[in-house]
XYZ file of C-alpha atoms in Angstrom:
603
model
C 92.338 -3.526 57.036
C 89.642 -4.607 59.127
C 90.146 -5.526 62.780
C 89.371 -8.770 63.403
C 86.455 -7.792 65.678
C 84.958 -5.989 63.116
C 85.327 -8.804 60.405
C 83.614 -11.161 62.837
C 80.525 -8.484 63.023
C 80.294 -7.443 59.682
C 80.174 -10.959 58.919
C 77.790 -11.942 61.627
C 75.085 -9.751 60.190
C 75.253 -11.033 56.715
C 74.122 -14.823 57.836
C 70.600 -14.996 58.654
C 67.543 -13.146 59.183
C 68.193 -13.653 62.611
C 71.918 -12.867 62.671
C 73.538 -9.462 64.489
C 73.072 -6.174 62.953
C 74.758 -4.092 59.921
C 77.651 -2.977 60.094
C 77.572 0.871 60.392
C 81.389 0.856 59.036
C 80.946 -0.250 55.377
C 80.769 3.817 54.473
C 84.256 3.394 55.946
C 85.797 0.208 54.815
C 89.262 0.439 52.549
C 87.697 -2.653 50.728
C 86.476 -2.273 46.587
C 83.567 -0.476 46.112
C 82.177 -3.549 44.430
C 82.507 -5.688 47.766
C 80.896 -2.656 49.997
C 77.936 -2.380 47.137
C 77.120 -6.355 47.989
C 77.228 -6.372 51.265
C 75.161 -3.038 51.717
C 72.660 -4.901 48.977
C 72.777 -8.319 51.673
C 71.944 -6.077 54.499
C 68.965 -4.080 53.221
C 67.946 -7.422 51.719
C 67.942 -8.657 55.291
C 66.367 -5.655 57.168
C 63.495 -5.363 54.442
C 62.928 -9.323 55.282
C 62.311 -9.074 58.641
C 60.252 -6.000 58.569
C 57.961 -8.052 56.313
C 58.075 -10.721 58.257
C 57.002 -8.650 61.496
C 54.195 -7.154 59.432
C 52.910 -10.255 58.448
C 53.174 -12.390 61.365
C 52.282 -10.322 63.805
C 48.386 -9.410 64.372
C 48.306 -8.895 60.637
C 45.590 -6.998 59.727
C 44.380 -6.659 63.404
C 43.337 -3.554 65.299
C 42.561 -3.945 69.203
C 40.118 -1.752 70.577
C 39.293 -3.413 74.131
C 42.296 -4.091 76.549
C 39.643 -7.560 77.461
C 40.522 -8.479 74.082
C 44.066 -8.705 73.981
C 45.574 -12.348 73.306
C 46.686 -14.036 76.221
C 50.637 -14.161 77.080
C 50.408 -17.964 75.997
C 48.941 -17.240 72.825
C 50.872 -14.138 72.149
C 54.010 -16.094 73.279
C 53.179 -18.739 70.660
C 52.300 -16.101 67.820
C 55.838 -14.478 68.782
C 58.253 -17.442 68.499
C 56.277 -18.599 65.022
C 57.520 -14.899 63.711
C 61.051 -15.213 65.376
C 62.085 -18.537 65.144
C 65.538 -17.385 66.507
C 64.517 -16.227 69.653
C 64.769 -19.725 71.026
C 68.145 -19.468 70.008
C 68.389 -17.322 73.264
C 67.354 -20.009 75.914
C 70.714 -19.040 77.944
C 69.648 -15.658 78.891
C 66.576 -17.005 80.430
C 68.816 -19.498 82.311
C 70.816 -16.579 83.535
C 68.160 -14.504 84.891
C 66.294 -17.214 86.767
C 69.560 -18.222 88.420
C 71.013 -14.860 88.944
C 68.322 -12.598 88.880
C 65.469 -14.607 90.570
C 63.929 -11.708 93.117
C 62.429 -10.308 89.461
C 60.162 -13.191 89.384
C 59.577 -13.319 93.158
C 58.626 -9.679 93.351
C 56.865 -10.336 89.395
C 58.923 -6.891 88.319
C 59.320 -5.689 85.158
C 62.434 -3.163 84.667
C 62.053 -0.851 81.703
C 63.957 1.602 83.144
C 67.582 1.141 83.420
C 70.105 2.377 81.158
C 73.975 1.534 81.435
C 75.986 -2.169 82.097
C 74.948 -4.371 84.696
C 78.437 -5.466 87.156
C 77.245 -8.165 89.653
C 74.327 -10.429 89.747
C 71.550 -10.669 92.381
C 72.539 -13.958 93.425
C 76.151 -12.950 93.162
C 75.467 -10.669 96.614
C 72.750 -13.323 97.858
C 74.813 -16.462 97.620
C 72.648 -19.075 99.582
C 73.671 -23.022 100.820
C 72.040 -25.558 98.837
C 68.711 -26.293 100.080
C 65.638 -28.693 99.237
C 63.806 -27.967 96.430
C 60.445 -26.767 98.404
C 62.736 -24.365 100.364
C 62.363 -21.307 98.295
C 64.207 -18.265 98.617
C 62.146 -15.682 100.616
C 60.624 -12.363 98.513
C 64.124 -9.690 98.481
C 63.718 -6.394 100.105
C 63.633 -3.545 98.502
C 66.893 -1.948 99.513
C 70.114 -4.249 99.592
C 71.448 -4.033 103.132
C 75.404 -4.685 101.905
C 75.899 -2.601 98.437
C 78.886 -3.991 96.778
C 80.738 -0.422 96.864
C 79.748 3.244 97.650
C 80.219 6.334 96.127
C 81.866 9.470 97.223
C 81.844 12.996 95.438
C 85.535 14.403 95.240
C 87.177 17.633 94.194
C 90.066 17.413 92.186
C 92.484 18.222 89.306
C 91.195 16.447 85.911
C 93.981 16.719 84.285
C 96.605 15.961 87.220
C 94.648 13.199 87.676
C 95.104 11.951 84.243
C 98.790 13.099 83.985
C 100.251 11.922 87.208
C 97.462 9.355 88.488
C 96.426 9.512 91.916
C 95.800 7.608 94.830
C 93.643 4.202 94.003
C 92.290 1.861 96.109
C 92.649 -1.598 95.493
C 88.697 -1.957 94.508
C 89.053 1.611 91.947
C 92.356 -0.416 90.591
C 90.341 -3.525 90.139
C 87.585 -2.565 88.911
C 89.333 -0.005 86.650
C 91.607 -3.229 84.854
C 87.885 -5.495 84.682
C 85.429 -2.180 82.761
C 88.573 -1.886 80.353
C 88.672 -5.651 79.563
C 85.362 -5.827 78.958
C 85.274 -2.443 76.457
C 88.294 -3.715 74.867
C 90.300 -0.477 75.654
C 93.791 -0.363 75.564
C 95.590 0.997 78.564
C 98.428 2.012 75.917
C 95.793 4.160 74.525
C 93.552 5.174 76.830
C 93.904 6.455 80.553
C 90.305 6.113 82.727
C 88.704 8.028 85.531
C 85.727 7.626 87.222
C 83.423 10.825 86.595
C 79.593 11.033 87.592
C 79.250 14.345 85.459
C 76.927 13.769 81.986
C 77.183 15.656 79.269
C 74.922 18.249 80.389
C 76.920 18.899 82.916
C 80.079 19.241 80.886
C 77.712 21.257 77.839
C 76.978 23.984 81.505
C 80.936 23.950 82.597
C 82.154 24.782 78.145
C 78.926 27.801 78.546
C 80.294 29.039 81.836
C 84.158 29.698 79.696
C 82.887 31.293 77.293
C 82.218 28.275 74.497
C 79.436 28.478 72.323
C 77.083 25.117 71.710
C 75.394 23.876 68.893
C 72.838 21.211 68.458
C 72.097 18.991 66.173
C 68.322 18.911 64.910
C 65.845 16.021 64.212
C 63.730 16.254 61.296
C 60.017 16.002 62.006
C 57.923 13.344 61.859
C 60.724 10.421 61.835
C 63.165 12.486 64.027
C 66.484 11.597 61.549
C 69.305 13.942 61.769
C 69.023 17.238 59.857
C 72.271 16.096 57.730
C 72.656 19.542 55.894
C 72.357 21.963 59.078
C 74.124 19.832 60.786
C 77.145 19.166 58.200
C 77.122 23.395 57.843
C 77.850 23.298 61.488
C 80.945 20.461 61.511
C 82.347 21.272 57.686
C 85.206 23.838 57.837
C 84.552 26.768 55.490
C 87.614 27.435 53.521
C 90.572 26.087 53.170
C 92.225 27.150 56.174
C 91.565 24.607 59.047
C 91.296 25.397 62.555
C 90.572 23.129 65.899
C 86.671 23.617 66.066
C 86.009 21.937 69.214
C 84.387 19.292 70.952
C 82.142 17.119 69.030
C 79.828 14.754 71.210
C 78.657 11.720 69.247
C 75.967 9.370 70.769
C 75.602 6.107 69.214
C 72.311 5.991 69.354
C 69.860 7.671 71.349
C 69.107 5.959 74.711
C 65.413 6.992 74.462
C 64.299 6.564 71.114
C 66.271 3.828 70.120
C 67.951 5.565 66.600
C 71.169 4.475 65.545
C 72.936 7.380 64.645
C 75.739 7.019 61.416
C 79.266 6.547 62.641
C 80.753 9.026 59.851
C 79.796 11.781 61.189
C 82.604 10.839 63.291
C 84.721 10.535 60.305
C 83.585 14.206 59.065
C 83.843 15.729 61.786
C 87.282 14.493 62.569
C 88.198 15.579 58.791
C 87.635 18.859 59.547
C 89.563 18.676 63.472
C 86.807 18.331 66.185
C 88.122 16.790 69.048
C 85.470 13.617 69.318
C 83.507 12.466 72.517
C 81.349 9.125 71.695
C 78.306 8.594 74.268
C 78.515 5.136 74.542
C 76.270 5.748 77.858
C 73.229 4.137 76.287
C 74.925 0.964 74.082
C 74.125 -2.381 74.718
C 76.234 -4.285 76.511
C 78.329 -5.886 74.325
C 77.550 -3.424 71.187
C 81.230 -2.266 71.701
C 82.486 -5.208 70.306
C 81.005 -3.717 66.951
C 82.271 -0.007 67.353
C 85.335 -1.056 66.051
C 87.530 1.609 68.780
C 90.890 1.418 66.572
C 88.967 2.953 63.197
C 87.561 6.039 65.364
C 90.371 6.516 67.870
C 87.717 9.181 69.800
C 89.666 11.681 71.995
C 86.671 10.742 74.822
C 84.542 8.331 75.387
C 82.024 7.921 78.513
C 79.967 5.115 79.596
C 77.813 4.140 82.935
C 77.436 1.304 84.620
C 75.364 0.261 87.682
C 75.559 -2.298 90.681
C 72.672 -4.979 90.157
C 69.772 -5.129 87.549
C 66.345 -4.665 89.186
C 67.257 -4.234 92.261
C 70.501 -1.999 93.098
C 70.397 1.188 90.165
C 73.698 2.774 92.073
C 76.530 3.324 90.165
C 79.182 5.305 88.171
C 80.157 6.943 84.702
C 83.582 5.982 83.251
C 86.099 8.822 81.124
C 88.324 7.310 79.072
C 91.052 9.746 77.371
C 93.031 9.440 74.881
C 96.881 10.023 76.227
C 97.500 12.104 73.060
C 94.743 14.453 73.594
C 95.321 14.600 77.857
C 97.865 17.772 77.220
C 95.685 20.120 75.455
C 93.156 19.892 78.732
C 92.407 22.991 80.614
C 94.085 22.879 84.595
C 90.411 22.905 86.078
C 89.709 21.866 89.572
C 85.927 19.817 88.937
C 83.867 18.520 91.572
C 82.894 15.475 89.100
C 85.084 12.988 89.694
C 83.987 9.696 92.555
C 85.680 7.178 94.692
C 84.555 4.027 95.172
C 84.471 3.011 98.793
C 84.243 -0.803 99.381
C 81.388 -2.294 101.494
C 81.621 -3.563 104.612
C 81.631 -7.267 103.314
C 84.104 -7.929 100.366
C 82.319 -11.292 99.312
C 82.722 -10.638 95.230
C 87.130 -9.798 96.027
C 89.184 -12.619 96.334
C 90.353 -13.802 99.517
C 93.060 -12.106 99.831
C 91.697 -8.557 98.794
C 89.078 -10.418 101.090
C 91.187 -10.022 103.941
C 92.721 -7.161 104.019
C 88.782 -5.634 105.333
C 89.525 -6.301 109.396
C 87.980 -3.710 110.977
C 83.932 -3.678 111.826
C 81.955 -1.087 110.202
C 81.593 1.782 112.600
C 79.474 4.183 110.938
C 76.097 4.209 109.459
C 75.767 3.633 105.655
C 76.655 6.509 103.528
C 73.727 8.535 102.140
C 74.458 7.369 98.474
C 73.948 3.638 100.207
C 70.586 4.774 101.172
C 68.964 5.495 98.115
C 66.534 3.063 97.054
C 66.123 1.020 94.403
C 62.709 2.115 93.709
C 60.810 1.135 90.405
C 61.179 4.571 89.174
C 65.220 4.879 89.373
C 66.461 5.252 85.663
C 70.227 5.733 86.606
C 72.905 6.746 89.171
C 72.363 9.737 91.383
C 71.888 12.985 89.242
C 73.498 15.903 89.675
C 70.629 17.681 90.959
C 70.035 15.287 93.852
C 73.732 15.540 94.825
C 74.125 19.157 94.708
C 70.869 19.623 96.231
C 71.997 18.232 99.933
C 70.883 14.718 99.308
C 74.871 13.838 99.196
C 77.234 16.159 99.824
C 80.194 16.564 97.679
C 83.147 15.269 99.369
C 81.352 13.562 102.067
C 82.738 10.647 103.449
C 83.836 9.894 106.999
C 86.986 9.609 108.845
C 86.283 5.755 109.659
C 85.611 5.236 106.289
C 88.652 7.170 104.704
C 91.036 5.601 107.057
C 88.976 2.172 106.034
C 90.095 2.959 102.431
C 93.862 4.107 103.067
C 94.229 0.649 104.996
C 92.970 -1.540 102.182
C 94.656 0.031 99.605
C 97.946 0.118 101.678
C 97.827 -3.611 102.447
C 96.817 -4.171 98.711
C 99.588 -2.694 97.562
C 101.667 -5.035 100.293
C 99.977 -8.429 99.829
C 99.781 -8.430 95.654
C 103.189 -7.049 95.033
C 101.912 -4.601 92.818
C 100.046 -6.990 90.775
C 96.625 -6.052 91.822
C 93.440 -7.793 93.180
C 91.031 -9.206 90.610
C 87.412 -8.518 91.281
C 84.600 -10.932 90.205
C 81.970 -8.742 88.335
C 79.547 -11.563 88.022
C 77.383 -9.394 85.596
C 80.090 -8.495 82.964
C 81.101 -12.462 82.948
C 77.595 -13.135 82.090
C 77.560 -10.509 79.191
C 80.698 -11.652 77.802
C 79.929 -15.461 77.208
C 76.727 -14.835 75.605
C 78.227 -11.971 73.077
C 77.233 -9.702 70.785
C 74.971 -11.751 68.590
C 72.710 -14.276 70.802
C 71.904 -10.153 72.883
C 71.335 -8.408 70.058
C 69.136 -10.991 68.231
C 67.259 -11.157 71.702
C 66.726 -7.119 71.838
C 65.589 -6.916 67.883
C 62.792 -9.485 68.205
C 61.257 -7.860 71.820
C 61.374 -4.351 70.972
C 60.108 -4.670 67.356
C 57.328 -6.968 68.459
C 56.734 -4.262 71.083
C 56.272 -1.447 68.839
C 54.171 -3.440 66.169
C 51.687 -4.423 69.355
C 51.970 -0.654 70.581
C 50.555 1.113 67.198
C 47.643 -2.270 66.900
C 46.004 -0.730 69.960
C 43.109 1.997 68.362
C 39.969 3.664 70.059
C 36.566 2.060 69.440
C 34.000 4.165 68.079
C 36.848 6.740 66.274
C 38.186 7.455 62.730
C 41.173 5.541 63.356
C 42.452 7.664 66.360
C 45.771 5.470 67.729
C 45.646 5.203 71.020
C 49.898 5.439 71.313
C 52.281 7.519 69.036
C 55.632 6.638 69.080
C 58.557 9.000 68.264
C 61.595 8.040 66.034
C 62.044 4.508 64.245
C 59.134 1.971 64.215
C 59.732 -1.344 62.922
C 63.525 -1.948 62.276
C 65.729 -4.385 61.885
C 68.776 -2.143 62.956
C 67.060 -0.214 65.611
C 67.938 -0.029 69.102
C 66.412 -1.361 72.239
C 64.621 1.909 73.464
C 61.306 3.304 72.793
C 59.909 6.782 73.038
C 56.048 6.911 72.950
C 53.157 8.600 74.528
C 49.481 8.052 75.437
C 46.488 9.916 73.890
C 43.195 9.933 75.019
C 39.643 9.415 72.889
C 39.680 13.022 72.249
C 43.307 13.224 71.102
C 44.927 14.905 74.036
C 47.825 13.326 75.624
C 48.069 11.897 78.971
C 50.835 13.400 80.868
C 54.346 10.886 80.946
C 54.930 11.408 84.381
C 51.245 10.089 85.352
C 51.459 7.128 82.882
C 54.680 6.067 84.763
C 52.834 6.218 88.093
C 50.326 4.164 87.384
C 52.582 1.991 85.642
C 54.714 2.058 89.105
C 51.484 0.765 90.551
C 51.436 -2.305 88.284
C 55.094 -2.782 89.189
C 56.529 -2.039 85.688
C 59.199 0.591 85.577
C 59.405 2.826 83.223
C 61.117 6.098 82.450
C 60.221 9.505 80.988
C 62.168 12.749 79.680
C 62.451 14.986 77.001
C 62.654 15.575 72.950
C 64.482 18.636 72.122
C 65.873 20.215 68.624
C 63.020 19.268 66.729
C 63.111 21.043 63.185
C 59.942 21.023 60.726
C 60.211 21.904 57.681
C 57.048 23.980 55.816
C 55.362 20.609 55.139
C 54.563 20.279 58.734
C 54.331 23.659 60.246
C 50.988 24.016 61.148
C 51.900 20.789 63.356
C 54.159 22.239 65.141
C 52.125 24.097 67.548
C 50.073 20.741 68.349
C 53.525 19.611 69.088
C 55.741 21.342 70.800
C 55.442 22.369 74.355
C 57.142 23.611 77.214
C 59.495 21.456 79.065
C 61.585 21.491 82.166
C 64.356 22.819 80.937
C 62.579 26.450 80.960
C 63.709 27.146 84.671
C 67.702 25.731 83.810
C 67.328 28.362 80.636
C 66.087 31.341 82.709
C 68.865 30.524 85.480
C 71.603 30.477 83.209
C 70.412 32.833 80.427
C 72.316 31.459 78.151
C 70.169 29.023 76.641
C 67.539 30.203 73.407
C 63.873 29.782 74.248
C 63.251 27.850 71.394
C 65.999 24.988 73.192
C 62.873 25.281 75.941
C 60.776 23.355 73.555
C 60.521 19.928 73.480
C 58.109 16.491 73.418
C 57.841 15.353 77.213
C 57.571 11.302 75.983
C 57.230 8.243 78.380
C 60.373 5.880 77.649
C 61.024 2.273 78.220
C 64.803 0.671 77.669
C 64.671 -3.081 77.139
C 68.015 -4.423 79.107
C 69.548 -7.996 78.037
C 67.429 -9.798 80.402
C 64.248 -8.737 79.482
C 62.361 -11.486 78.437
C 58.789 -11.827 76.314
C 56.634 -11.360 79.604
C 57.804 -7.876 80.408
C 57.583 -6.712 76.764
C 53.771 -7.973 77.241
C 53.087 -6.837 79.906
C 54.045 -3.147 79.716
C 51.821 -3.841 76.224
C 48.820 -5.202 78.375
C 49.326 -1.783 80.470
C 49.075 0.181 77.966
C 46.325 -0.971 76.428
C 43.924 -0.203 79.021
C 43.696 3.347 78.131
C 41.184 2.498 75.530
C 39.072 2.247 79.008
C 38.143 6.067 78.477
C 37.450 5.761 82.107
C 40.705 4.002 83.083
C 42.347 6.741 84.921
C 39.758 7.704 87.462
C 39.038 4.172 87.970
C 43.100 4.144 88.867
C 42.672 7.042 91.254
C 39.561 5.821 92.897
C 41.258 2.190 94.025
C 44.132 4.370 95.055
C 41.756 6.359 97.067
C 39.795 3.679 99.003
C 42.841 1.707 99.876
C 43.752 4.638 101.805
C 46.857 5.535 99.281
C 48.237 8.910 98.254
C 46.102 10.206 95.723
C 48.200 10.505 92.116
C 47.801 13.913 90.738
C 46.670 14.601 87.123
């Protein structure tokens, strides 16, 4: 039977053309066939209705060739909400971010670039007295001078830790009981720890003992799963079973925006894979749809960051399944963080409040420091930490002792009942659910990538002007978009210089990789044109374990579409974009650079 979470999802989608998404569990329901065969005929019905509709409705028949000749945001704005009536239907997220998130229209930011779940608000840490109307907050600074919490590396025991529990803080207990109310995780099911590691990391600790990894591929030129190599590699041969390994799952890829089918998860559980779901680049309330107590994964990570747009800091979540915390390997890992409270506990409640007596003594910790520039696409990587930037392990005396206390006269104050902790941003999330965020995200991003593949070189046969990589128009797809930039001539312009400039023009965006890309004979003598070398040549030399052919990739520029980005900022990276038909854009970048006595950006 169907939870009742589910239910409420799978029916959600069937409504309108503007209702939630399709359930990626009918493959899996227990209902008659004859009910899953109507509902799967509803949903296609639905997703080939709204692709038509954004085909027809938006610049139908329309190729730009001049950035001067774009539509204005007004017009576009008014062309937009003819195609999705529903988007109006959304009005409460733009009350949200002009109450909570104002410095993004005082500093006239767009954020492309974050990945992970949002836990306070701007205003939330810049509470201010009520004031007359012409009084209007002052522009923010770019750094927040009282972070909520900080992070500190620690070495420790994994599995001890998950066993036998270890010392918590009042703020790690806190926040620990709020992140699993908002995933809907069980603590009967489920114990937590906060780990910074990604699955890289753990893919470099299984090569170091010995295990061997194996990738899925991507089928070139839509980039879907390979679904026979990769069901060779998960299907047992014979009859004789045997536990496989770990299989890592990602819903859906956090730069490409593909939704990924949940029974794999189901297959490869058939046939005894431990499961680890990647839930690091969901929406955030698409966990609501997952539907947890079908899959039962033995793992399951997630991120989560301080404030949207303007603080990127943060941490990854573990969650482990008790029944699968026994069969870990005794490993001491330098993974795992505390989180150190800030000097002012204004989002605790008072009493957590006032247990904090003593005056900070020490400079902010390095992790504090980092700013929250317009390039920042997540927490501190591992690289930076293990490079010197933050030592692992580092925090000071003051500070531990500062921790000890507050957690000592936590435990005394609450009687063991523990502190609740307002996370302003997960509040938010959670009374505008599932739906009203994910109707939001379909309309942007498919607009988005419609406008993206209008824009065309004068005076060419056709030559696009942006390719992008994995779905296009779709009703089901997710938030995130992988594309690049081609010149005139047809020769891409690099990610990392695109992301510069678009720095300049204070819209954030992201770039990384495309790896496991199979073609089949069709498109071999593409390849070549295709593939190129990528960064992860030097990791594969260092740790010669890695084949070169893993050293080939698609370097792409990326752009993640949060819950508060609105029509402006989807325009606006568009209106970017679109003047590289200039053929003389970029040196007429690097030459305003120049004379106003900037850096120059190298090419």
């Amino acid at each position: 039977m169907q939870s009742p979470c589910l239910r409420e999802v799978s029916q959600a989608c069937l409504c309108t053309h503007g209702g939630c998404c399709p359930s990626p569990f009918f493959s899996l329901s227990p209902d008659p066939l004859h009910k899953v065969s109507k509902s799967r005929n509803t949903s296609a019905d639905c997703r080939r209705d709204f692709a038509a509709v954004t085909a027809s409705s938006i610049f139908p028949d329309t190729q730009f060739t001049n950035h001067e000749s774009l539509p204005s945001l007004q017009q576009s704005l008014t062309e937009f909400t003819k195609a999705y009536p529903q988007y109006f239907d959304t009005y409460q997220i733009d009350q949200i971010r002009a109450k909570e998130y104002y410095q993004l229209s005082l500093s006239n930011h767009t954020c492309l670039d974050y990945f992970g779940i949002g836990l306070f608000s701007y205003n939330q840490l810049h509470k201010q007295e009520s004031s007359p109307s012409h009084l209007r907050p002052s522009l923010p600074s770019q750094n927040l001078d009282i972070p909520f919490f900080s992070v500190s590396y620690k070495t420790g025991n994994l599995k001890t830790q998950l066993l036998h529990g270890g010392q918590e803080s009042g703020l790690e207990s806190a926040m620990k009981k709020r992140i699993m109310d908002f995933l809907n995780i069980s603590e009967n099911d489920y114990v937590y720890d906060y780990e910074s590691e990604a699955v890289e990391a753990m893919i470099r600790t299984s090569e170091k003992r010995g295990a061997r990894v194996l990738s899925a591929e991507f089928s070139w030129p839509r980039l879907r799963i390979n679904s026979e190599k990769l069901r060779k590699m998960v299907v047992s041969k014979g009859k004789k079973k045997k536990q496989r390994g770990l299989f890592v799952f990602p819903l859906h890829s956090r730069m490409t925006g593909a939704r990924y089918p949940y029974l794999w998860m189901r297959i490869a559980q058939e046939n005894d894979w431990h499961i680890l779901i990647d839930a690091c680049a969901l929406g955030p309330k698409d966990m609501d749809s997952f539907g947890l107590s079908l899959v039962r994964p033995d793992f399951l990570i997630c991120s989560f960051y301080q404030i949207f747009g303007e603080n990127p800091s943060g941490f990854g979540c573990l969650f482990v399944k008790k029944s699968t915390v026994p069969i870990l390997v005794d490993n001491t890992s330098s993974g795992m963080v505390s989180l150190l409270p800030a000097k002012k506990q204004l989002w605790l409640t008072d009493e957590f409040s006032s247990c904090e007596t003593e005056p900070e003594q020490t400079s902010k910790s390095k992790q504090e420091k980092v700013a929250a520039t317009n390039t920042f696409s997540g927490p501190m990587s591992i690289e930076m930490r293990q490079s010197g930037k933050l030592e692992q392990g580092e925090i000071s005396e003051v500070r531990r002792a500062e921790a000890d206390s507050i957690q000592q006269k936590n435990a005394n104050t609450n009687g063991g009942g523990g502190s609740e902790i307002e996370c302003r941003g997960l509040d938010q999330v959670d009374s505008l659910g599932l739906t009203m965020i994910s109707r939001r995200g379909r309309c942007l991003i498919n607009w988005l990538v419609n406008a993206l593949m209008k824009l065309q070189h004068p005076n060419t046969e056709g030559n696009a002007l942006v390719k992008i990589y994995g779905p296009k128009i779709r009703f089901d797809r997710g938030p995130a978009l992988a594309f690049n930039v081609f010149d005139w001539k047809r020769e891409k312009i690099e990610p990392v210089l695109v992301q510069k400039l678009a720095d300049r023009e204070n819209i954030s965006l992201s770039y990384g990789s495309l790896h496991h890309i199979w073609f089949s004979d069709k498109y071999q003598k593409e390849k070549d044109n295709v593939l190129e070398k990528t960064d992860r040549e030097a990791k594969s030399k260092s740790d010669n374990n890695r084949k070169d052919k893993a050293n080939l990739g698609i370097t792409v520029v990326t752009a993640s579409l949060g819950y508060l980005a609105n029509f402006e900022d989807v325009y606006r990276l568009w209106a970017f974009v679109a003047q590289f038909l200039d053929a003389d854009f970029v040196e007429k970048a690097r030459w305003r650079y120049t004379a106003l006595d900037q850096k120059t950006i190298e090419v």
